Amino acid sequence: MGSSDSDQDTPQPYYALRKRRKSEKRDDSNARNIELLKEYAHQASKIVVFSGSGLSATSGMSTFSTKGGLYDMARQKYQLSDGKNLFTYAFYKRRKQEAEAFFVDIQREARAATPAPGHVALARLSEAGRLSRHYTLNIDGLATRVGMDVWDAESNVDGCTVEMHGSVHHLVCTGCGTTTLMSETHAASLSRHVSVRCDVCKDSSLRFKVMMYDDDDGEYITPDDVMDLMEEDVKGADMIVWVGISFQQSASTSYFRKVRHWLQEDDKHQRVVQVVINPSDEALWNVLTASSNQGELNILEVLGTADHILPMLL
């Protein structure tokens, strides 16, 4: 979707690369962008969505980087200079039991959470046959609770949701690769700092199937097939949506650059609109400052929550 030489009357996305804007001008701009979003969405039939923790914010899940979020909790609980360190593989290797106990807390929070209207909107978009794929950076598994099945390279190649960073509801053996559904017995053991052995190979301990920064076991969390799948989906898309992602983490900006590269390879980077949905204009600022040749980007910024904006895609 987007502009072409034959569509000169089609209104173009409005955005400005400025750190701060007056609220009146921002509101007017956002109202225009919402109307553009509806127009683009109603014409789109192959939408690819990337979601972050903002999608689950009203579900009862803690976000990562906001005040009082997971990074803050980790920093305070383990006296870290930066709470993000708990989510690194280096920390996991040094303090494995503490890291696993923290992930148990996240898993219990996820079990108590309720899918948000944003999740429901994505499920309805999938049911309508207009959602090519949903790539989520979230590890809460809430998309599955509204009927969006998880992609798997071997058992479910047509799955709707790709859990890019794994799930707190699964454990994986780094010895034989067996994935096990997390149980209350597992959770109780890990909370007490007791390792859980693999029932299949008997040789290795299970770990949470969650991708950490610089994870040496990454192939057990996200197989290489994922990037091939993503490239195929992006090149076939007529609309890309980034929702609930702050672009403060290197992973999200890396995905954005890959998507841009693939669109450029097919000469679609100015025809396919990329929508950034976030309550804060910091998200667009972050992704643009991490991008070169910004004038070549076809980005539509929509300020708002996932719960409010995603139903507009229907």
C-alpha angles and dihedrals in degrees: 000000000000138000129344135165090262095050101060093143093057110108114241129226114268120218137145129208097228130128096219132023133183110262094236093054091044092053092050091048092048093050089055092047092051090056090048090050091054091048094049093042095051090055095045122095101166107052121171115199128198114193135191137184092293088074090065098036094107092041092076095263122134115238120226111235104023121101110283091015130128095288091053092047092049092047093053097040096050100027093243125166087223122020090212087073091075088065093056124100089230091061090045091054092049099040104018098156094051092048092050092049089053091051089051087059090052091048092052090049089052092050090053093046125100124221111257129227087261091061091048091051091053091049091052090048088053092048089053089057094241099108110085093185143336115222110192130190088195122107097197099094092222094136089066090056090067093049102269104139121217121249117239125182092224110024106028115020091163094055116138102217124055112199098211095185099032129244136281088221093071137061123202134202112229090199101058102005096241114157119215130191111244113251134192088251090056091047093050092051095047091047088057089050091251116142121233117227123218111257092207108050096016089207105089140046122245121243132192112278091235126124115238129192110282090001112189089198094052095125089066091053105040117014120216089248088076095073092050089051092048093050091052092048094047094048090051095046127107093192134025121202126195110190132178093359119130094192089222092122124074093232095062094047089047090055090048091053091049091051091049091049093051092048090050091050089059092039089242100116093105096036098050112066119219113209121206111199117189136129089235128061087217089086094063091041091053096049095044094049087053091052133079126216091025092180089069093060121099100206129160114198116206117184112212145080124290090244092056101039107035095065086061089070090068 
